[in-house]
PDB file of C-alpha atoms in Angstrom:
ATOM      1  CA  MET A   1     -54.142 179.098-114.687  1.00  0.00           C
ATOM      2  CA  THR A   2     -50.821 180.826-114.322  1.00  0.00           C
ATOM      3  CA  ALA A   3     -47.692 178.786-113.794  1.00  0.00           C
ATOM      4  CA  SER A   4     -47.068 180.496-110.446  1.00  0.00           C
ATOM      5  CA  LEU A   5     -50.414 179.292-109.094  1.00  0.00           C
ATOM      6  CA  GLU A   6     -49.754 175.747-110.231  1.00  0.00           C
ATOM      7  CA  GLN A   7     -46.301 175.734-108.628  1.00  0.00           C
ATOM      8  CA  THR A   8     -47.186 177.256-105.271  1.00  0.00           C
ATOM      9  CA  LEU A   9     -50.623 175.798-104.439  1.00  0.00           C
ATOM     10  CA  PRO A  10     -51.446 172.165-103.670  1.00  0.00           C
ATOM     11  CA  GLU A  11     -53.959 170.562-106.003  1.00  0.00           C
ATOM     12  CA  PRO A  12     -57.312 169.400-104.643  1.00  0.00           C
ATOM     13  CA  ASP A  13     -57.379 165.709-103.754  1.00  0.00           C
ATOM     14  CA  VAL A  14     -60.735 164.143-104.595  1.00  0.00           C
ATOM     15  CA  GLU A  15     -60.568 161.443-101.930  1.00  0.00           C
ATOM     16  CA  ASP A  16     -59.635 163.939 -99.201  1.00  0.00           C
ATOM     17  CA  GLY A  17     -62.498 166.173-100.247  1.00  0.00           C
ATOM     18  CA  ILE A  18     -65.043 163.353-100.233  1.00  0.00           C
ATOM     19  CA  LYS A  19     -63.791 162.172 -96.840  1.00  0.00           C
ATOM     20  CA  TYR A  20     -64.253 165.651 -95.378  1.00  0.00           C
ATOM     21  CA  TRP A  21     -67.760 166.172 -96.733  1.00  0.00           C
ATOM     22  CA  ALA A  22     -68.852 162.665 -95.756  1.00  0.00           C
ATOM     23  CA  SER A  23     -68.093 163.683 -92.153  1.00  0.00           C
ATOM     24  CA  GLN A  24     -70.553 166.614 -92.337  1.00  0.00           C
ATOM     25  CA  PRO A  25     -74.312 166.338 -91.662  1.00  0.00           C
ATOM     26  CA  ALA A  26     -76.408 165.454 -94.711  1.00  0.00           C
ATOM     27  CA  SER A  27     -78.511 168.596 -94.305  1.00  0.00           C
ATOM     28  CA  TYR A  28     -78.715 172.185 -95.526  1.00  0.00           C
ATOM     29  CA  ASP A  29     -76.645 173.231 -92.528  1.00  0.00           C
ATOM     30  CA  GLY A  30     -74.035 170.605 -93.334  1.00  0.00           C
ATOM     31  CA  VAL A  31     -73.601 171.442 -97.010  1.00  0.00           C
ATOM     32  CA  LEU A  32     -73.701 175.197 -96.334  1.00  0.00           C
ATOM     33  CA  GLY A  33     -71.064 175.187 -93.623  1.00  0.00           C
ATOM     34  CA  GLY A  34     -73.384 176.120 -90.771  1.00  0.00           C
ATOM     35  CA  PHE A  35     -75.471 178.691 -92.693  1.00  0.00           C
ATOM     36  CA  GLY A  36     -78.374 176.408 -93.574  1.00  0.00           C
ATOM     37  CA  ASN A  37     -80.815 177.520 -90.882  1.00  0.00           C
ATOM     38  CA  GLY A  38     -80.841 181.259 -91.550  1.00  0.00           C
ATOM     39  CA  THR A  39     -81.821 183.388 -94.519  1.00  0.00           C
ATOM     40  CA  LEU A  40     -78.998 182.276 -96.814  1.00  0.00           C
ATOM     41  CA  PRO A  41     -80.762 179.285 -98.472  1.00  0.00           C
ATOM     42  CA  ARG A  42     -83.820 181.343 -99.461  1.00  0.00           C
ATOM     43  CA  VAL A  43     -81.834 184.381-100.591  1.00  0.00           C
ATOM     44  CA  ASP A  44     -79.516 182.146-102.592  1.00  0.00           C
ATOM     45  CA  ALA A  45     -82.361 180.256-104.293  1.00  0.00           C
ATOM     46  CA  LEU A  46     -84.220 183.443-105.170  1.00  0.00           C
ATOM     47  CA  GLY A  47     -81.075 185.006-106.662  1.00  0.00           C
ATOM     48  CA  SER A  48     -80.420 181.879-108.713  1.00  0.00           C
ATOM     49  CA  ARG A  49     -83.952 181.669-110.108  1.00  0.00           C
ATOM     50  CA  GLN A  50     -83.961 185.362-111.033  1.00  0.00           C
ATOM     51  CA  PHE A  51     -80.574 184.988-112.724  1.00  0.00           C
ATOM     52  CA  LEU A  52     -81.812 182.098-114.863  1.00  0.00           C
ATOM     53  CA  GLN A  53     -85.094 183.755-115.781  1.00  0.00           C
ATOM     54  CA  HIS A  54     -83.287 186.935-116.825  1.00  0.00           C
ATOM     55  CA  LEU A  55     -81.241 184.881-119.294  1.00  0.00           C
ATOM     56  CA  LEU A  56     -83.907 182.368-120.329  1.00  0.00           C
ATOM     57  CA  PRO A  57     -87.299 184.071-119.801  1.00  0.00           C
ATOM     58  CA  GLU A  58     -89.088 181.174-121.470  1.00  0.00           C
ATOM     59  CA  LEU A  59     -88.390 179.180-118.293  1.00  0.00           C
ATOM     60  CA  CYS A  60     -90.789 181.390-116.324  1.00  0.00           C
ATOM     61  CA  THR A  61     -93.822 179.254-115.453  1.00  0.00           C
ATOM     62  CA  VAL A  62     -96.101 181.956-114.003  1.00  0.00           C
ATOM     63  CA  PRO A  63     -97.510 185.181-115.517  1.00  0.00           C
ATOM     64  CA  SER A  64     -94.965 187.951-115.050  1.00  0.00           C
ATOM     65  CA  ALA A  65     -93.213 190.840-116.736  1.00  0.00           C
ATOM     66  CA  ILE A  66     -90.463 188.554-117.989  1.00  0.00           C
ATOM     67  CA  ARG A  67     -92.615 185.730-119.341  1.00  0.00           C
ATOM     68  CA  PRO A  68     -92.733 185.708-123.149  1.00  0.00           C
ATOM     69  CA  LEU A  69     -96.097 186.707-124.613  1.00  0.00           C
ATOM     70  CA  THR A  70     -96.000 183.726-126.955  1.00  0.00           C
ATOM     71  CA  ALA A  71     -96.287 180.492-125.009  1.00  0.00           C
ATOM     72  CA  PRO A  72     -94.004 177.594-126.003  1.00  0.00           C
ATOM     73  CA  SER A  73     -95.490 175.031-128.345  1.00  0.00           C
ATOM     74  CA  PRO A  74     -96.965 171.978-126.562  1.00  0.00           C
ATOM     75  CA  SER A  75     -94.671 169.858-128.709  1.00  0.00           C
ATOM     76  CA  ALA A  76     -91.561 171.705-127.530  1.00  0.00           C
ATOM     77  CA  ARG A  77     -89.131 169.437-125.693  1.00  0.00           C
ATOM     78  CA  ARG A  78     -89.013 169.466-121.940  1.00  0.00           C
ATOM     79  CA  PRO A  79     -86.360 171.835-120.515  1.00  0.00           C
ATOM     80  CA  ARG A  80     -83.561 169.838-118.916  1.00  0.00           C
ATOM     81  CA  ALA A  81     -80.844 170.782-116.407  1.00  0.00           C
ATOM     82  CA  LEU A  82     -77.765 169.176-114.873  1.00  0.00           C
ATOM     83  CA  ASP A  83     -76.989 169.872-111.201  1.00  0.00           C
ATOM     84  CA  VAL A  84     -73.385 168.881-110.400  1.00  0.00           C
ATOM     85  CA  GLY A  85     -71.889 168.652-106.923  1.00  0.00           C
ATOM     86  CA  ALA A  86     -75.543 168.730-105.882  1.00  0.00           C
ATOM     87  CA  GLY A  87     -75.164 167.727-102.237  1.00  0.00           C
ATOM     88  CA  VAL A  88     -78.535 166.892-100.649  1.00  0.00           C
ATOM     89  CA  GLY A  89     -80.465 168.288-103.625  1.00  0.00           C
ATOM     90  CA  ARG A  90     -80.860 171.842-102.353  1.00  0.00           C
ATOM     91  CA  VAL A  91     -80.417 173.572-105.741  1.00  0.00           C
ATOM     92  CA  THR A  92     -82.430 170.897-107.527  1.00  0.00           C
ATOM     93  CA  SER A  93     -85.409 171.291-105.188  1.00  0.00           C
ATOM     94  CA  ASP A  94     -85.265 175.037-104.502  1.00  0.00           C
ATOM     95  CA  VAL A  95     -84.157 176.342-107.912  1.00  0.00           C
ATOM     96  CA  LEU A  96     -84.131 173.959-110.850  1.00  0.00           C
ATOM     97  CA  LEU A  97     -87.435 172.110-110.373  1.00  0.00           C
ATOM     98  CA  HIS A  98     -89.201 175.493-110.355  1.00  0.00           C
ATOM     99  CA  LEU A  99     -87.954 176.130-113.903  1.00  0.00           C
ATOM    100  CA  PHE A 100     -87.016 172.818-115.542  1.00  0.00           C
ATOM    101  CA  ALA A 101     -89.002 169.683-116.293  1.00  0.00           C
ATOM    102  CA  ASP A 102     -86.142 167.202-115.861  1.00  0.00           C
ATOM    103  CA  VAL A 103     -82.998 167.366-113.716  1.00  0.00           C
ATOM    104  CA  LEU A 104     -79.996 165.066-113.573  1.00  0.00           C
ATOM    105  CA  LEU A 105     -78.458 165.338-110.087  1.00  0.00           C
ATOM    106  CA  VAL A 106     -74.791 164.327-109.719  1.00  0.00           C
ATOM    107  CA  GLU A 107     -73.045 164.090-106.344  1.00  0.00           C
ATOM    108  CA  PRO A 108     -69.939 162.087-105.262  1.00  0.00           C
ATOM    109  CA  VAL A 109     -70.500 162.000-101.469  1.00  0.00           C
ATOM    110  CA  ALA A 110     -72.538 158.899-100.597  1.00  0.00           C
ATOM    111  CA  PRO A 111     -74.462 160.266 -97.567  1.00  0.00           C
ATOM    112  CA  PHE A 112     -75.398 163.426 -99.471  1.00  0.00           C
ATOM    113  CA  VAL A 113     -76.700 161.752-102.615  1.00  0.00           C
ATOM    114  CA  ALA A 114     -78.523 159.153-100.497  1.00  0.00           C
ATOM    115  CA  GLU A 115     -80.293 161.982 -98.636  1.00  0.00           C
ATOM    116  CA  ALA A 116     -81.161 163.697-101.936  1.00  0.00           C
ATOM    117  CA  LEU A 117     -82.692 160.442-103.188  1.00  0.00           C
ATOM    118  CA  ARG A 118     -84.613 160.004 -99.917  1.00  0.00           C
ATOM    119  CA  ARG A 119     -86.029 163.520-100.260  1.00  0.00           C
ATOM    120  CA  GLY A 120     -87.068 162.894-103.852  1.00  0.00           C
ATOM    121  CA  ARG A 121     -88.763 159.610-102.993  1.00  0.00           C
ATOM    122  CA  ALA A 122     -90.520 161.190-100.010  1.00  0.00           C
ATOM    123  CA  SER A 123     -91.955 163.859-102.335  1.00  0.00           C
ATOM    124  CA  GLU A 124     -93.088 161.221-104.795  1.00  0.00           C
ATOM    125  CA  ALA A 125     -94.863 159.248-102.047  1.00  0.00           C
ATOM    126  CA  LEU A 126     -96.758 162.206-100.513  1.00  0.00           C
ATOM    127  CA  PRO A 127    -100.531 161.738-100.103  1.00  0.00           C
ATOM    128  CA  ALA A 128    -102.744 163.840-102.372  1.00  0.00           C
ATOM    129  CA  GLY A 129    -103.105 167.391-101.076  1.00  0.00           C
ATOM    130  CA  ALA A 130    -100.230 167.132 -98.603  1.00  0.00           C
ATOM    131  CA  SER A 131     -98.200 170.286 -98.089  1.00  0.00           C
ATOM    132  CA  ILE A 132     -95.869 171.929 -95.607  1.00  0.00           C
ATOM    133  CA  ALA A 133     -95.423 175.571 -94.660  1.00  0.00           C
ATOM    134  CA  LEU A 134     -92.340 177.210 -96.118  1.00  0.00           C
ATOM    135  CA  ASP A 135     -91.281 178.429 -92.682  1.00  0.00           C
ATOM    136  CA  GLU A 136     -90.904 174.855 -91.516  1.00  0.00           C
ATOM    137  CA  ASN A 137     -87.937 172.589 -92.237  1.00  0.00           C
ATOM    138  CA  PRO A 138     -86.886 173.341 -95.858  1.00  0.00           C
ATOM    139  CA  MET A 139     -85.570 169.775 -96.124  1.00  0.00           C
ATOM    140  CA  ALA A 140     -89.183 168.574 -95.822  1.00  0.00           C
ATOM    141  CA  VAL A 141     -90.743 170.847 -98.453  1.00  0.00           C
ATOM    142  CA  PRO A 142     -92.125 168.689-101.308  1.00  0.00           C
ATOM    143  CA  TRP A 143     -90.200 168.845-104.561  1.00  0.00           C
ATOM    144  CA  LYS A 144     -92.217 170.686-107.192  1.00  0.00           C
ATOM    145  CA  GLY A 145     -93.969 168.432-109.685  1.00  0.00           C
ATOM    146  CA  VAL A 146     -92.487 165.157-108.477  1.00  0.00           C
ATOM    147  CA  ARG A 147     -95.614 163.736-106.861  1.00  0.00           C
ATOM    148  CA  ALA A 148     -97.741 164.797-109.847  1.00  0.00           C
ATOM    149  CA  ARG A 149     -95.081 163.306-112.151  1.00  0.00           C
ATOM    150  CA  THR A 150     -94.805 166.499-114.175  1.00  0.00           C
ATOM    151  CA  THR A 151     -91.104 166.854-113.282  1.00  0.00           C
ATOM    152  CA  SER A 152     -88.369 164.272-112.807  1.00  0.00           C
ATOM    153  CA  VAL A 153     -85.026 163.926-111.056  1.00  0.00           C
ATOM    154  CA  THR A 154     -82.434 161.262-111.844  1.00  0.00           C
ATOM    155  CA  PHE A 155     -79.749 160.593-109.220  1.00  0.00           C
ATOM    156  CA  VAL A 156     -76.162 159.675-110.111  1.00  0.00           C
ATOM    157  CA  GLN A 157     -73.179 159.188-107.812  1.00  0.00           C
ATOM    158  CA  ALA A 158     -69.971 160.315-109.533  1.00  0.00           C
ATOM    159  CA  THR A 159     -67.074 162.755-109.136  1.00  0.00           C
ATOM    160  CA  LEU A 160     -66.721 165.783-111.403  1.00  0.00           C
ATOM    161  CA  GLN A 161     -63.244 164.584-112.355  1.00  0.00           C
ATOM    162  CA  GLU A 162     -64.766 161.532-114.025  1.00  0.00           C
ATOM    163  CA  PHE A 163     -68.227 162.750-115.027  1.00  0.00           C
ATOM    164  CA  ASP A 164     -68.882 163.632-118.667  1.00  0.00           C
ATOM    165  CA  PRO A 165     -72.177 165.508-119.179  1.00  0.00           C
ATOM    166  CA  ALA A 166     -72.203 164.577-122.871  1.00  0.00           C
ATOM    167  CA  ARG A 167     -71.798 160.870-122.100  1.00  0.00           C
ATOM    168  CA  PRO A 168     -72.969 160.498-118.507  1.00  0.00           C
ATOM    169  CA  LYS A 169     -71.601 157.583-116.536  1.00  0.00           C
ATOM    170  CA  GLY A 170     -71.658 156.810-112.868  1.00  0.00           C
ATOM    171  CA  ARG A 171     -73.718 154.905-110.358  1.00  0.00           C
ATOM    172  CA  VAL A 172     -77.383 155.531-111.209  1.00  0.00           C
ATOM    173  CA  LEU A 173     -79.249 155.353-107.912  1.00  0.00           C
ATOM    174  CA  GLY A 174     -82.752 155.954-109.199  1.00  0.00           C
ATOM    175  CA  ARG A 175     -85.292 158.369-110.619  1.00  0.00           C
ATOM    176  CA  VAL A 176     -88.409 160.038-109.250  1.00  0.00           C
ATOM    177  CA  GLY A 177     -91.328 161.738-110.934  1.00  0.00           C
ATOM    178  CA  TYR A 178     -92.112 161.913-114.646  1.00  0.00           C
ATOM    179  CA  GLU A 179     -91.674 158.718-116.641  1.00  0.00           C
ATOM    180  CA  GLY A 180     -92.706 159.854-120.134  1.00  0.00           C
ATOM    181  CA  ASN A 181     -94.219 157.085-122.190  1.00  0.00           C
ATOM    182  CA  ALA A 182     -92.855 154.454-119.820  1.00  0.00           C
ATOM    183  CA  GLU A 183     -95.606 154.734-117.191  1.00  0.00           C
ATOM    184  CA  GLY A 184     -95.141 151.959-114.647  1.00  0.00           C
ATOM    185  CA  ALA A 185     -91.705 151.016-115.987  1.00  0.00           C
ATOM    186  CA  ASP A 186     -88.686 150.528-113.753  1.00  0.00           C
ATOM    187  CA  ALA A 187     -87.464 154.032-112.803  1.00  0.00           C
ATOM    188  CA  THR A 188     -83.789 153.132-113.082  1.00  0.00           C
ATOM    189  CA  ALA A 189     -84.305 151.707-116.581  1.00  0.00           C
ATOM    190  CA  VAL A 190     -86.050 154.922-117.641  1.00  0.00           C
ATOM    191  CA  ALA A 191     -83.203 156.955-116.149  1.00  0.00           C
ATOM    192  CA  LEU A 192     -80.583 154.998-118.064  1.00  0.00           C
ATOM    193  CA  GLU A 193     -82.397 155.593-121.360  1.00  0.00           C
ATOM    194  CA  ASP A 194     -82.593 159.324-120.630  1.00  0.00           C
ATOM    195  CA  LEU A 195     -78.996 159.932-119.521  1.00  0.00           C
ATOM    196  CA  ASP A 196     -77.533 161.110-122.820  1.00  0.00           C
ATOM    197  CA  SER A 197     -80.333 163.549-123.727  1.00  0.00           C
ATOM    198  CA  GLY A 198     -78.134 166.621-123.322  1.00  0.00           C
ATOM    199  CA  PHE A 199     -78.884 169.741-121.269  1.00  0.00           C
ATOM    200  CA  ASP A 200     -80.173 173.277-121.610  1.00  0.00           C
ATOM    201  CA  VAL A 201     -78.346 174.392-118.450  1.00  0.00           C
ATOM    202  CA  VAL A 202     -75.425 172.917-116.506  1.00  0.00           C
ATOM    203  CA  TRP A 203     -75.536 174.291-112.952  1.00  0.00           C
ATOM    204  CA  CYS A 204     -72.286 174.318-110.924  1.00  0.00           C
ATOM    205  CA  GLN A 205     -72.455 175.790-107.419  1.00  0.00           C
ATOM    206  CA  TRP A 206     -69.967 175.583-104.553  1.00  0.00           C
ATOM    207  CA  CYS A 207     -68.350 172.456-105.958  1.00  0.00           C
ATOM    208  CA  LEU A 208     -65.804 173.470-108.618  1.00  0.00           C
ATOM    209  CA  GLY A 209     -63.172 174.238-105.987  1.00  0.00           C
ATOM    210  CA  ALA A 210     -62.738 170.477-105.758  1.00  0.00           C
ATOM    211  CA  LEU A 211     -61.209 170.508-109.252  1.00  0.00           C
ATOM    212  CA  SER A 212     -57.598 171.301-110.131  1.00  0.00           C
ATOM    213  CA  ASP A 213     -57.061 173.892-112.867  1.00  0.00           C
ATOM    214  CA  PRO A 214     -56.621 171.295-115.662  1.00  0.00           C
ATOM    215  CA  ASP A 215     -59.602 169.266-114.410  1.00  0.00           C
ATOM    216  CA  LEU A 216     -61.731 172.420-114.249  1.00  0.00           C
ATOM    217  CA  VAL A 217     -60.986 173.407-117.843  1.00  0.00           C
ATOM    218  CA  ALA A 218     -61.592 169.832-119.017  1.00  0.00           C
ATOM    219  CA  PHE A 219     -64.938 169.707-117.196  1.00  0.00           C
ATOM    220  CA  PHE A 220     -66.046 172.971-118.800  1.00  0.00           C
ATOM    221  CA  LYS A 221     -65.204 171.628-122.250  1.00  0.00           C
ATOM    222  CA  ARG A 222     -67.171 168.429-121.596  1.00  0.00           C
ATOM    223  CA  SER A 223     -70.122 170.445-120.311  1.00  0.00           C
ATOM    224  CA  LYS A 224     -70.216 172.682-123.385  1.00  0.00           C
ATOM    225  CA  ALA A 225     -70.273 169.587-125.590  1.00  0.00           C
ATOM    226  CA  ALA A 226     -73.443 168.474-123.764  1.00  0.00           C
ATOM    227  CA  PHE A 227     -75.563 171.496-124.814  1.00  0.00           C
ATOM    228  CA  ARG A 228     -78.715 170.492-126.636  1.00  0.00           C
ATOM    229  CA  ASP A 229     -78.590 173.816-128.501  1.00  0.00           C
ATOM    230  CA  PRO A 230     -75.115 175.417-128.670  1.00  0.00           C
ATOM    231  CA  ALA A 231     -76.712 178.823-129.317  1.00  0.00           C
ATOM    232  CA  ARG A 232     -78.927 178.690-126.204  1.00  0.00           C
ATOM    233  CA  GLY A 233     -77.248 176.316-123.741  1.00  0.00           C
ATOM    234  CA  LEU A 234     -75.644 177.739-120.618  1.00  0.00           C
ATOM    235  CA  ILE A 235     -73.125 176.698-118.004  1.00  0.00           C
ATOM    236  CA  VAL A 236     -73.835 178.573-114.774  1.00  0.00           C
ATOM    237  CA  VAL A 237     -71.007 178.869-112.265  1.00  0.00           C
ATOM    238  CA  LYS A 238     -71.941 180.189-108.817  1.00  0.00           C
ATOM    239  CA  GLU A 239     -68.887 180.232-106.576  1.00  0.00           C
ATOM    240  CA  ASN A 240     -67.007 182.047-103.834  1.00  0.00           C
ATOM    241  CA  LEU A 241     -64.379 184.603-104.857  1.00  0.00           C
ATOM    242  CA  CYS A 242     -61.162 185.268-102.977  1.00  0.00           C
ATOM    243  CA  SER A 243     -59.564 188.721-103.160  1.00  0.00           C
ATOM    244  CA  GLU A 244     -56.967 189.624-105.772  1.00  0.00           C
ATOM    245  CA  THR A 245     -54.460 192.357-106.536  1.00  0.00           C
ATOM    246  CA  GLY A 246     -54.668 192.650-110.287  1.00  0.00           C
ATOM    247  CA  SER A 247     -53.746 189.089-111.250  1.00  0.00           C
ATOM    248  CA  PRO A 248     -55.399 185.656-111.009  1.00  0.00           C
ATOM    249  CA  ARG A 249     -55.213 184.215-107.506  1.00  0.00           C
ATOM    250  CA  ALA A 250     -56.439 181.180-105.585  1.00  0.00           C
ATOM    251  CA  VAL A 251     -56.474 180.081-101.945  1.00  0.00           C
ATOM    252  CA  PHE A 252     -56.145 176.427-100.907  1.00  0.00           C
ATOM    253  CA  ASP A 253     -58.340 175.151 -98.067  1.00  0.00           C
ATOM    254  CA  GLU A 254     -56.702 172.195 -96.322  1.00  0.00           C
ATOM    255  CA  SER A 255     -59.867 171.195 -94.461  1.00  0.00           C
ATOM    256  CA  ASP A 256     -61.772 170.037 -97.562  1.00  0.00           C
ATOM    257  CA  SER A 257     -58.882 170.065-100.083  1.00  0.00           C
ATOM    258  CA  SER A 258     -60.393 172.762-102.301  1.00  0.00           C
ATOM    259  CA  LEU A 259     -59.460 175.977-104.108  1.00  0.00           C
ATOM    260  CA  THR A 260     -61.204 179.321-103.764  1.00  0.00           C
ATOM    261  CA  ARG A 261     -60.453 181.277-106.938  1.00  0.00           C
ATOM    262  CA  SER A 262     -60.500 185.000-107.636  1.00  0.00           C
ATOM    263  CA  ASP A 263     -62.643 186.632-110.320  1.00  0.00           C
ATOM    264  CA  LEU A 264     -59.676 186.837-112.719  1.00  0.00           C
ATOM    265  CA  ALA A 265     -58.757 183.222-112.029  1.00  0.00           C
ATOM    266  CA  TRP A 266     -62.286 182.094-112.910  1.00  0.00           C
ATOM    267  CA  LYS A 267     -62.250 184.202-116.058  1.00  0.00           C
ATOM    268  CA  GLN A 268     -58.923 182.741-117.088  1.00  0.00           C
ATOM    269  CA  SER A 269     -60.305 179.222-116.753  1.00  0.00           C
ATOM    270  CA  PHE A 270     -63.366 180.180-118.813  1.00  0.00           C
ATOM    271  CA  ALA A 271     -61.139 181.528-121.584  1.00  0.00           C
ATOM    272  CA  GLU A 272     -58.959 178.421-121.568  1.00  0.00           C
ATOM    273  CA  ALA A 273     -62.088 176.275-121.968  1.00  0.00           C
ATOM    274  CA  GLY A 274     -63.253 178.324-124.954  1.00  0.00           C
ATOM    275  CA  LEU A 275     -66.221 179.815-123.072  1.00  0.00           C
ATOM    276  CA  ARG A 276     -67.479 183.392-123.218  1.00  0.00           C
ATOM    277  CA  ILE A 277     -69.319 185.169-120.428  1.00  0.00           C
ATOM    278  CA  VAL A 278     -72.934 185.909-121.353  1.00  0.00           C
ATOM    279  CA  HIS A 279     -73.768 187.565-118.037  1.00  0.00           C
ATOM    280  CA  GLU A 280     -72.198 187.946-114.585  1.00  0.00           C
ATOM    281  CA  GLN A 281     -73.695 189.113-111.321  1.00  0.00           C
ATOM    282  CA  VAL A 282     -72.755 189.242-107.643  1.00  0.00           C
ATOM    283  CA  GLN A 283     -75.196 187.509-105.289  1.00  0.00           C
ATOM    284  CA  GLU A 284     -76.539 190.082-102.843  1.00  0.00           C
ATOM    285  CA  GLY A 285     -78.081 189.613 -99.412  1.00  0.00           C
ATOM    286  CA  PHE A 286     -75.703 187.104 -97.834  1.00  0.00           C
ATOM    287  CA  PRO A 287     -74.510 187.451 -94.215  1.00  0.00           C
ATOM    288  CA  GLU A 288     -71.503 189.680 -93.650  1.00  0.00           C
ATOM    289  CA  GLY A 289     -68.103 188.050 -93.295  1.00  0.00           C
ATOM    290  CA  LEU A 290     -68.543 185.492 -96.075  1.00  0.00           C
ATOM    291  CA  TYR A 291     -66.655 185.388 -99.351  1.00  0.00           C
ATOM    292  CA  THR A 292     -68.204 187.368-102.190  1.00  0.00           C
ATOM    293  CA  VAL A 293     -70.320 184.994-104.296  1.00  0.00           C
ATOM    294  CA  LYS A 294     -70.655 185.571-108.016  1.00  0.00           C
ATOM    295  CA  MET A 295     -72.771 183.997-110.764  1.00  0.00           C
ATOM    296  CA  TYR A 296     -71.392 183.587-114.283  1.00  0.00           C
ATOM    297  CA  ALA A 297     -73.440 182.432-117.286  1.00  0.00           C
ATOM    298  CA  LEU A 298     -71.252 180.902-119.998  1.00  0.00           C
ATOM    299  CA  ARG A 299     -71.476 179.346-123.399  1.00  0.00           C
TER     300      ARG A 299
END
């Protein structure tokens, strides 16, 4: 970022941020700052899925106008995504498992990642034929494919400052769902073997404000190095934007020790990390009074 930003704004403190979020409820309402019980979660998930399918139409799993006419080969590898700063698994369950076969979920806040793991295990243990109406508690909706073991989620506790998508390390808490050729094997052992498989998409939503400017650029570089296919891999950033007056700007939030960056500030960080913008789009349909939220696809 610019020198003026670095000199005038405090840098996010990882421990302060974790302490704040650990004090919030481990629920959609908690991770969404009180907006988890309205329309925002559904509108957000729908916008995210449409954004991904516009860029990678082969991810579409149902007949539609965007689904390629030629189906993928049965031998094609399973699409794989990384969900960082994943909270209680909202994006994993409501977005990524609808499009990807395998997800690695990374979250530093212990109560949040424990709740995500509980939700995944509850889905895996559901009786045959069990279901829940979508207008009921979204936290209780079964995770797509987990019980049938057609999809998988691996859970890791780690901070973004330390996490390297190309060489994942952290506290592996477990895995649910698909086990590949290791049917009946220990889920954690399977997860450890699968950690360094690379990713088709790295999803970053409402978490990158916890990173200082240098840490943000470094994380982007590590994420790009984790692409399975450099020509097709994507980093998706979905974040709040503060206002600006023609130059990069950021606002520091003392409550959770985070930065809200402007559009130009985000674009400057992308350029410094050697990333180009493939597509960008404002998320529509959110309640009035919130920051503008924008999605960027990068590689």
